[in-house]
Short mmCIF file of C-alpha atoms and ligand atoms in Angstrom, two decimals:
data_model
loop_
_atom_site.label_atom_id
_atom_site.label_comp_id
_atom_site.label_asym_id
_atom_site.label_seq_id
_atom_site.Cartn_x
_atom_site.Cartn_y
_atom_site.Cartn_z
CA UNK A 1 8.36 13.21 17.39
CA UNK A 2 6.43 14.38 14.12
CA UNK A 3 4.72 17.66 13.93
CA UNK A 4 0.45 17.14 13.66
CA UNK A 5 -0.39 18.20 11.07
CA UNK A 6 -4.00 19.35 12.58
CA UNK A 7 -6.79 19.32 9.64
CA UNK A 8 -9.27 20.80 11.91
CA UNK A 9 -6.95 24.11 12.13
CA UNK A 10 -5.88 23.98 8.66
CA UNK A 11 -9.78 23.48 7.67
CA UNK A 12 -10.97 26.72 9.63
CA UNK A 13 -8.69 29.06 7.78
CA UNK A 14 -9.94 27.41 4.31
CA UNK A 15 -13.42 28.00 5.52
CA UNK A 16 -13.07 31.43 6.71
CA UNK A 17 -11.54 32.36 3.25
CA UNK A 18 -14.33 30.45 1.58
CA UNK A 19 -17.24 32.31 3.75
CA UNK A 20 -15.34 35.44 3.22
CA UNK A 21 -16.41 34.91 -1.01
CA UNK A 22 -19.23 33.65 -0.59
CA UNK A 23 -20.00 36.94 0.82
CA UNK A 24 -19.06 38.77 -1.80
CA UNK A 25 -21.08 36.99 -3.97
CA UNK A 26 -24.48 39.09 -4.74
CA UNK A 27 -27.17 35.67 -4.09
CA UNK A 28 -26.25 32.94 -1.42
CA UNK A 29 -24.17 29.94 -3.53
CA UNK A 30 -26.18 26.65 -3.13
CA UNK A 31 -25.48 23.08 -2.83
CA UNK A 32 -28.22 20.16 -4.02
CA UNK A 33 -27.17 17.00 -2.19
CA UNK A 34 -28.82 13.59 -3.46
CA UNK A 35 -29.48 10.58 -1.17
CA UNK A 36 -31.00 7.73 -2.74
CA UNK A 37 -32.59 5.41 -0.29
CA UNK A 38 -32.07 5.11 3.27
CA UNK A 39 -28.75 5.08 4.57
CA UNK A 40 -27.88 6.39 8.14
CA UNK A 41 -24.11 7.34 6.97
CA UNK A 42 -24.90 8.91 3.82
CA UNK A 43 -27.63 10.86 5.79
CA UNK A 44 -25.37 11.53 9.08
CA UNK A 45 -22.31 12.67 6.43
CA UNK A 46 -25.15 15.40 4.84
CA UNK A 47 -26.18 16.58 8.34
CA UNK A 48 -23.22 17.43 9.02
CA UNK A 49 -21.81 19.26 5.50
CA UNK A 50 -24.81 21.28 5.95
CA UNK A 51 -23.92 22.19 9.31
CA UNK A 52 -20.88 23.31 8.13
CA UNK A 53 -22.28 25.20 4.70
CA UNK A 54 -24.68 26.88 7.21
CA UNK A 55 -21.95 28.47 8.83
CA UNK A 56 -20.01 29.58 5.51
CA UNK A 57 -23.44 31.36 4.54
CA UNK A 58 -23.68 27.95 1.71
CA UNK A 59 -27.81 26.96 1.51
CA UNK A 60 -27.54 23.41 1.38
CA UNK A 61 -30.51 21.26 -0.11
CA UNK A 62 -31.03 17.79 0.21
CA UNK A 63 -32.75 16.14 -2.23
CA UNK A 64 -34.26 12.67 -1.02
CA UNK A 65 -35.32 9.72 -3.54
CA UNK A 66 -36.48 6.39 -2.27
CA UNK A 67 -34.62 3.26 -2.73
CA UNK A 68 -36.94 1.93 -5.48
CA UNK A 69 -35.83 5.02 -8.02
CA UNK A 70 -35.22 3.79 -11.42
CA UNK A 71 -31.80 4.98 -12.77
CA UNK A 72 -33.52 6.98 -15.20
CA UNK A 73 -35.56 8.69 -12.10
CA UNK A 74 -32.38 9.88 -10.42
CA UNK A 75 -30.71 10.91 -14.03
CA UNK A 76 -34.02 12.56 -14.57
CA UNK A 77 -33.28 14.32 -10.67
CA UNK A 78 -29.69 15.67 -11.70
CA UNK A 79 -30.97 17.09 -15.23
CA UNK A 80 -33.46 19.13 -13.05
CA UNK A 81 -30.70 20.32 -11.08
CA UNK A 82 -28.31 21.25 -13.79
CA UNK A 83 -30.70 23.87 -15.34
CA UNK A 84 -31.43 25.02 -11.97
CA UNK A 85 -29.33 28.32 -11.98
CA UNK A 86 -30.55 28.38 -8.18
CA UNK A 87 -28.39 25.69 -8.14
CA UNK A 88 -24.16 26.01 -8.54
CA UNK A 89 -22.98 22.75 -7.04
CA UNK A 90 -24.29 18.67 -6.60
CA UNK A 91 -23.41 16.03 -4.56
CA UNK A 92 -24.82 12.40 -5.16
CA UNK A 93 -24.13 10.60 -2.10
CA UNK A 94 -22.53 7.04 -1.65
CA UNK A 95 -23.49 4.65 -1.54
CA UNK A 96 -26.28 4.41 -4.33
CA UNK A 97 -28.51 1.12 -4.13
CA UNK A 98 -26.08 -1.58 -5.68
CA UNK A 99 -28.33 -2.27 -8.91
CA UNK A 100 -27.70 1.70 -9.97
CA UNK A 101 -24.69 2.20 -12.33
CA UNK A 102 -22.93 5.20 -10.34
CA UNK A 103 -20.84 5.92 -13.02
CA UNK A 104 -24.15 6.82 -15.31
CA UNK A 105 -25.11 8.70 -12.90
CA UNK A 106 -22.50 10.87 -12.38
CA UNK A 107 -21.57 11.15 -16.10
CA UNK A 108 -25.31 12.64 -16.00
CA UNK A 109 -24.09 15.57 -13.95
CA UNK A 110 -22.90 19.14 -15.33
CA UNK A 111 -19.05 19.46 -15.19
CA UNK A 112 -20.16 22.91 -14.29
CA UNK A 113 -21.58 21.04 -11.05
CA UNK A 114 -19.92 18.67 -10.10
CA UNK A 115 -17.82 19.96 -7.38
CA UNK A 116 -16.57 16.80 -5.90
CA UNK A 117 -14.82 16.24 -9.20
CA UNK A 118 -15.82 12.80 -9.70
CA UNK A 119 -17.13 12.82 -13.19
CA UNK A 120 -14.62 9.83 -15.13
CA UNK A 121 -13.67 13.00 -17.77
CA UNK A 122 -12.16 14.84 -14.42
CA UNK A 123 -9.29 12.72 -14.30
CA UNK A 124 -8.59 13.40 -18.03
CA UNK A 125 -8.95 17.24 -16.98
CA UNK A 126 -6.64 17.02 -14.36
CA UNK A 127 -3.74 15.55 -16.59
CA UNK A 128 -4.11 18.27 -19.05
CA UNK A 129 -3.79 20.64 -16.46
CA UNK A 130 -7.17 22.06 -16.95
CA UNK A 131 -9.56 20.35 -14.13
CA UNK A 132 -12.60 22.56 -12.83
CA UNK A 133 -13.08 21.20 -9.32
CA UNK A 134 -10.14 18.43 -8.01
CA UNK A 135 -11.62 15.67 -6.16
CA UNK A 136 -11.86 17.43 -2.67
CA UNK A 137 -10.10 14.07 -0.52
CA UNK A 138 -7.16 14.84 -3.13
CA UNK A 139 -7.66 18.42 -3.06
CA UNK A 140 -7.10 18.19 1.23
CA UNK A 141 -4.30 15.73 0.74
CA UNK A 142 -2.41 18.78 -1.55
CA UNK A 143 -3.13 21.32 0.77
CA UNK A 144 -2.21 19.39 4.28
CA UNK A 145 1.14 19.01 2.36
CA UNK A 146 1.08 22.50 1.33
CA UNK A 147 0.59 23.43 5.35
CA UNK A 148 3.89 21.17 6.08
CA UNK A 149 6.08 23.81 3.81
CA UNK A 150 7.72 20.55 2.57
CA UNK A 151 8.88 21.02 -1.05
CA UNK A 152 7.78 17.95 -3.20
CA UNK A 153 10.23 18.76 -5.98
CA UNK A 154 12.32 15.98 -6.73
CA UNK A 155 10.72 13.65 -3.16
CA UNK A 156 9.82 10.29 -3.69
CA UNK A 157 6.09 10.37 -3.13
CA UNK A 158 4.40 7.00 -2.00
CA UNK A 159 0.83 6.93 -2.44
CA UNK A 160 -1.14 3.29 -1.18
CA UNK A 161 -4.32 2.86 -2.56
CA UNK A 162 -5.42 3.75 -6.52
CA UNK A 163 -9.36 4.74 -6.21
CA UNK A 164 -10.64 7.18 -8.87
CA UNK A 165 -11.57 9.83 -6.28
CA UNK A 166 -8.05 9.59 -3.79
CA UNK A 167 -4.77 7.81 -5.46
CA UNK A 168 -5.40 8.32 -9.42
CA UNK A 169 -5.88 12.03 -9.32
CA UNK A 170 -3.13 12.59 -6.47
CA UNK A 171 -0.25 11.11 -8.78
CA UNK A 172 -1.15 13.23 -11.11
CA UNK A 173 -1.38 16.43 -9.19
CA UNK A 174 1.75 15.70 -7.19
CA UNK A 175 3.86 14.93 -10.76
CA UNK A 176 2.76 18.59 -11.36
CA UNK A 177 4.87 19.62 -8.31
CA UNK A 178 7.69 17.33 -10.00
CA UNK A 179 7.68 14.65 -7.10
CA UNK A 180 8.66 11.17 -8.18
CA UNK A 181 5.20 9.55 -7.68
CA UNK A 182 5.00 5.63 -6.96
CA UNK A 183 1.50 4.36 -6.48
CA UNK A 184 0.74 0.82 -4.65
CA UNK A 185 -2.42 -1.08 -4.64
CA UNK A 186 -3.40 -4.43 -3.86
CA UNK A 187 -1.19 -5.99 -6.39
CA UNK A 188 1.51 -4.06 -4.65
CA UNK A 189 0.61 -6.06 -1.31
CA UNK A 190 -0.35 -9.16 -2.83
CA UNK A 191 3.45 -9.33 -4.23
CA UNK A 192 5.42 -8.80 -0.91
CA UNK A 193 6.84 -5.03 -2.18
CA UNK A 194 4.61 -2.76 -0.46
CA UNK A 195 6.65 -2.72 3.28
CA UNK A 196 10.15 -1.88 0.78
CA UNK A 197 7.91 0.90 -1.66
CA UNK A 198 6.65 2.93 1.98
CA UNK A 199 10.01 2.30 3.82
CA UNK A 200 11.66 4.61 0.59
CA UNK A 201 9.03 7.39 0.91
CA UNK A 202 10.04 10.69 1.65
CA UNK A 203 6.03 11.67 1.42
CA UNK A 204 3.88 8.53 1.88
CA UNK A 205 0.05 9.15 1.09
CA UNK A 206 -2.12 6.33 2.42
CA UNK A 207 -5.82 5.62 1.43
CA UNK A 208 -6.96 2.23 1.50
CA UNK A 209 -9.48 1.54 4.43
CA UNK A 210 -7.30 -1.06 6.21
CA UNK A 211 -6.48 -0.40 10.10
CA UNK A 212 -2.72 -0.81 10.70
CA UNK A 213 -2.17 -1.72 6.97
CA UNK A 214 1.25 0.76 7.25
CA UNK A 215 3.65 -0.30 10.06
CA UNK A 216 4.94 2.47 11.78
CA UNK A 217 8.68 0.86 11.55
CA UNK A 218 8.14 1.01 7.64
CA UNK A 219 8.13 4.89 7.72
CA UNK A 220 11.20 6.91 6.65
CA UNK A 221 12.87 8.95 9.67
CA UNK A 222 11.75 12.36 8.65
CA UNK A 223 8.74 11.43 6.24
CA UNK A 224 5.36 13.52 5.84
CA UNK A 225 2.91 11.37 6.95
CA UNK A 226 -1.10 11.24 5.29
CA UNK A 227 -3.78 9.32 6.57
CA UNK A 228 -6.75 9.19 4.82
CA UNK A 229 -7.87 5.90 5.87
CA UNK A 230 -10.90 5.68 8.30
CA UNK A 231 -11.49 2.72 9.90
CA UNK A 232 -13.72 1.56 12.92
CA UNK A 233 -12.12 -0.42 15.66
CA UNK A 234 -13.64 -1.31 19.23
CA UNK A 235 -15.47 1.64 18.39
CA UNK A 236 -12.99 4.12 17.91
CA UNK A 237 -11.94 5.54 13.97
CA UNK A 238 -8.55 5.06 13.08
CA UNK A 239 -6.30 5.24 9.99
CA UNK A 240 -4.45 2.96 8.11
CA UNK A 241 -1.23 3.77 9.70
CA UNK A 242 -0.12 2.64 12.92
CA UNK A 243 -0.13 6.41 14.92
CA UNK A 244 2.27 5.82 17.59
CA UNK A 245 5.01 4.20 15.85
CA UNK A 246 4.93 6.29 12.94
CA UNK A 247 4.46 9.66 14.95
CA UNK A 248 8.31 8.48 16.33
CA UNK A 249 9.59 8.31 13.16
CA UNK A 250 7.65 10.91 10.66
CA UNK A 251 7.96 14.70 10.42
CA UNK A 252 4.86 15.94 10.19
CA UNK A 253 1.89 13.37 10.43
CA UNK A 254 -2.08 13.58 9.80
CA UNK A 255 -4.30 12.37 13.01
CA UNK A 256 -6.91 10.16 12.34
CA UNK A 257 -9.58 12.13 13.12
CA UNK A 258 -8.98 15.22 12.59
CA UNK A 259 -6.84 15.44 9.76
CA UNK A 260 -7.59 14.90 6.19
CA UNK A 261 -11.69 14.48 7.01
CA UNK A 262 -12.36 18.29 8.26
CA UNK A 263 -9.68 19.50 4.96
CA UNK A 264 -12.22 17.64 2.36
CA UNK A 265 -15.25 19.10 3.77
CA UNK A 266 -13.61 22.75 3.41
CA UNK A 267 -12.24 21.75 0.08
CA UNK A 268 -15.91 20.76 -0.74
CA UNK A 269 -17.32 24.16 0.44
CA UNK A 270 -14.24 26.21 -1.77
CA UNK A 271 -15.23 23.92 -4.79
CA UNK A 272 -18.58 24.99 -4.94
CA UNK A 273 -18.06 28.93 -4.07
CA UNK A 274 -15.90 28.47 -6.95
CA UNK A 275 -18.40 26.80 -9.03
CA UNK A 276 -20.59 29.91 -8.07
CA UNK A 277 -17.91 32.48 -9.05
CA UNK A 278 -17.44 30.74 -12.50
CA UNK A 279 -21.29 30.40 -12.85
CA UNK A 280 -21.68 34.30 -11.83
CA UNK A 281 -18.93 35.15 -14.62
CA UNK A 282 -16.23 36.29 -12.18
P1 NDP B 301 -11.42 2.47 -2.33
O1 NDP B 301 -11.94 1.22 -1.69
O2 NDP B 301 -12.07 3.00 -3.55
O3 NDP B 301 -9.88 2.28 -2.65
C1 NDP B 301 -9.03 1.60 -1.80
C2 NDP B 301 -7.71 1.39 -2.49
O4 NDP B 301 -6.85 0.62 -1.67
C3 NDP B 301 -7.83 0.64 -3.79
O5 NDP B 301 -6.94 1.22 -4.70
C4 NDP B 301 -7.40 -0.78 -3.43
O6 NDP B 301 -6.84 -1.50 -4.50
C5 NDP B 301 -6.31 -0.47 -2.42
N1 NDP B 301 -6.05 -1.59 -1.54
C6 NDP B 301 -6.92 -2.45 -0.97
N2 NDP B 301 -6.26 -3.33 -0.18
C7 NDP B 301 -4.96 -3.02 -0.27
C8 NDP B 301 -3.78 -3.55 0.31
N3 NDP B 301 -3.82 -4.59 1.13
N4 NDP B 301 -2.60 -2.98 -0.01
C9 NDP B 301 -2.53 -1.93 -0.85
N5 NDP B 301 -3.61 -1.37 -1.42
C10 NDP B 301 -4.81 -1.91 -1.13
O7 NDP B 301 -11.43 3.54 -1.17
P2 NDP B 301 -11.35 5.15 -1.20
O8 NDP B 301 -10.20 5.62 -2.00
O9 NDP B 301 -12.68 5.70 -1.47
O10 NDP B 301 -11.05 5.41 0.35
C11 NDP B 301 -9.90 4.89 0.98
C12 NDP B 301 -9.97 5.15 2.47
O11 NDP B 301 -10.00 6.55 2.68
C13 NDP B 301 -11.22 4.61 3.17
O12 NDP B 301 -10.88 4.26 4.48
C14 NDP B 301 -12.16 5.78 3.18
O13 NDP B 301 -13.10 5.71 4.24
C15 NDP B 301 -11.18 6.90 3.40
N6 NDP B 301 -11.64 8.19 2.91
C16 NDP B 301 -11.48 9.24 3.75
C17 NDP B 301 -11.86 10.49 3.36
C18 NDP B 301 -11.65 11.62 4.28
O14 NDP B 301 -12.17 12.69 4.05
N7 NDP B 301 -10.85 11.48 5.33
C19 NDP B 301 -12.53 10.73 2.07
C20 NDP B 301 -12.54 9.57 1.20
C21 NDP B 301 -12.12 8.33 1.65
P3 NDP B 301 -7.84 -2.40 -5.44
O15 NDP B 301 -8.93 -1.48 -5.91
O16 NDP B 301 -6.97 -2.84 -6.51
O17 NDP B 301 -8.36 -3.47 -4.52
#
């Protein structure tokens, strides 16, 4: 039976380190967080980050445009907030009304700023070796690994799922630690190979938003287990992988909840006390 890997835990002693700097730091580091329109889980996800910023000593601002906002209205928001030296971190919120080009708009933000590290030149800074702030779902993935004391050198690494913000920067990061990194995607599926690319994995990373996409009979006896996937059935949130099956078989495995969520929010909160630190000189 695998070992839980329990992000909640893992997330508190982030946290405490992170309030423990943001202590030391002589004003209060702040967080802008930009909701366009009305959306009750962008505005439910923002409650509660600045739940948990309010109890790293974090000031957390929200920053609320209506629906109608021109592109140029919200670019016009995040210029504001990049001079703002009140100001050491943003977050724009997802989803943005469907007619606004997100990429713009992030490309509009301060690399100094953007502490989810989703600006398209991140990935390029994260190859070089020489990122900023690492995409904080990436970031968690990294350190739930870390918490397993599982070497990657030399494991075949399987991640499922490619996004800009999860999979891309994750094969990256994980060839630093000189794993052998395969990543799957749809075309992966859609040609029969994904069941024989997860049965090989020694670490299998999943993030794809698809309830029991992973069998748990695919998993390797003795593989690390991470679930990013949250999905909604009969009410209840689940992962991609099937839990039960896979707990059998893995070594250590994520929970869905309670694993990777609580690591990005923590990652989130050390991104921008870092962002602070780097803004303050230090
Ligand atoms: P995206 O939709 O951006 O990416 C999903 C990826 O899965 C894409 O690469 C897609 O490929 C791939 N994919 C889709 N269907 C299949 C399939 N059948 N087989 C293999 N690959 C497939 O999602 P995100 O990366 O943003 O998020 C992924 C999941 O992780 C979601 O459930 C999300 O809610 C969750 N998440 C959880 C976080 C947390 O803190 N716990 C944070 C961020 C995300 P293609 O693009 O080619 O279709």
């Amino acid at each position: 039976m695998a070992i839980l890997l329990e992000g909640r835990l893992i997330a508190e002693r982030i946290k405490e380190d992170v309030r423990l700097k943001a202590l030391s730091l002589k004003t209060r580091p702040s967080l802008a967080s930009l909701i366009v329109g009305d959306n009750q889980g962008a505005d439910s996800y923002a409650k509660s980050q600045a739940k948990t910023a309010e109890g790293l000593g974090i000031e957390y601002q929200i920053y609320k445009l209506p629906s109608s906002s021109s592109e140029d209205e919200i670019i016009g928001l995040i210029g504001e907030l990049n001079v703002n030296k009140s100001v050491n971190g943003i977050i724009i919120q997802n989803p943005l009304p469907e007619r606004i080009d997100y990429k713009r708009v992030i490309f509009s933000m301060d690399p100094e700023k953007d502490i989810e590290g989703v600006r398209p030149g991140n990935i390029a800074e994260i190859i070089a070796g020489r990122a900023k702030f690492i995409p904080c779902t990436a970031y968690a993935v990294m350190e739930l690994i870390a918490a397993s004391k599982v070497s990657l050198y030399g494991k075949e690494v399987v991640i499922v799922g490619h996004s800009a913000i999860v999979g891309k920067p994750l094969a990256f990061l994980l060839l630093d630690k000189f794993a052998t990194v395969t990543v799957c995607h749809i075309g992966t599926s859609q040609a029969g190979k994904l069941e024989d690319h997860v049965r090989r994995a020694e670490v299998l990373i999943v993030a794809v938003g698809k309830a029991g996409l992973i069998k748990g009979e695919w998993v390797k006896e003795g593989a690390v287990v991470i679930d990013v996937g949250i999905n909604r059935v009969n009410g209840k949130i689940v992962g991609d992988v099937e839990f039960p099956a896979a707990e059998r078989k893995a070594s250590f495995i994520t929970p869905v909840p309670g694993g990777v969520g609580p690591v990005t929010v923590a990652m989130l909160m050390c991104n921008l006390v870092e962002a602070a630190r780097l803004q303050h000189g230090l």
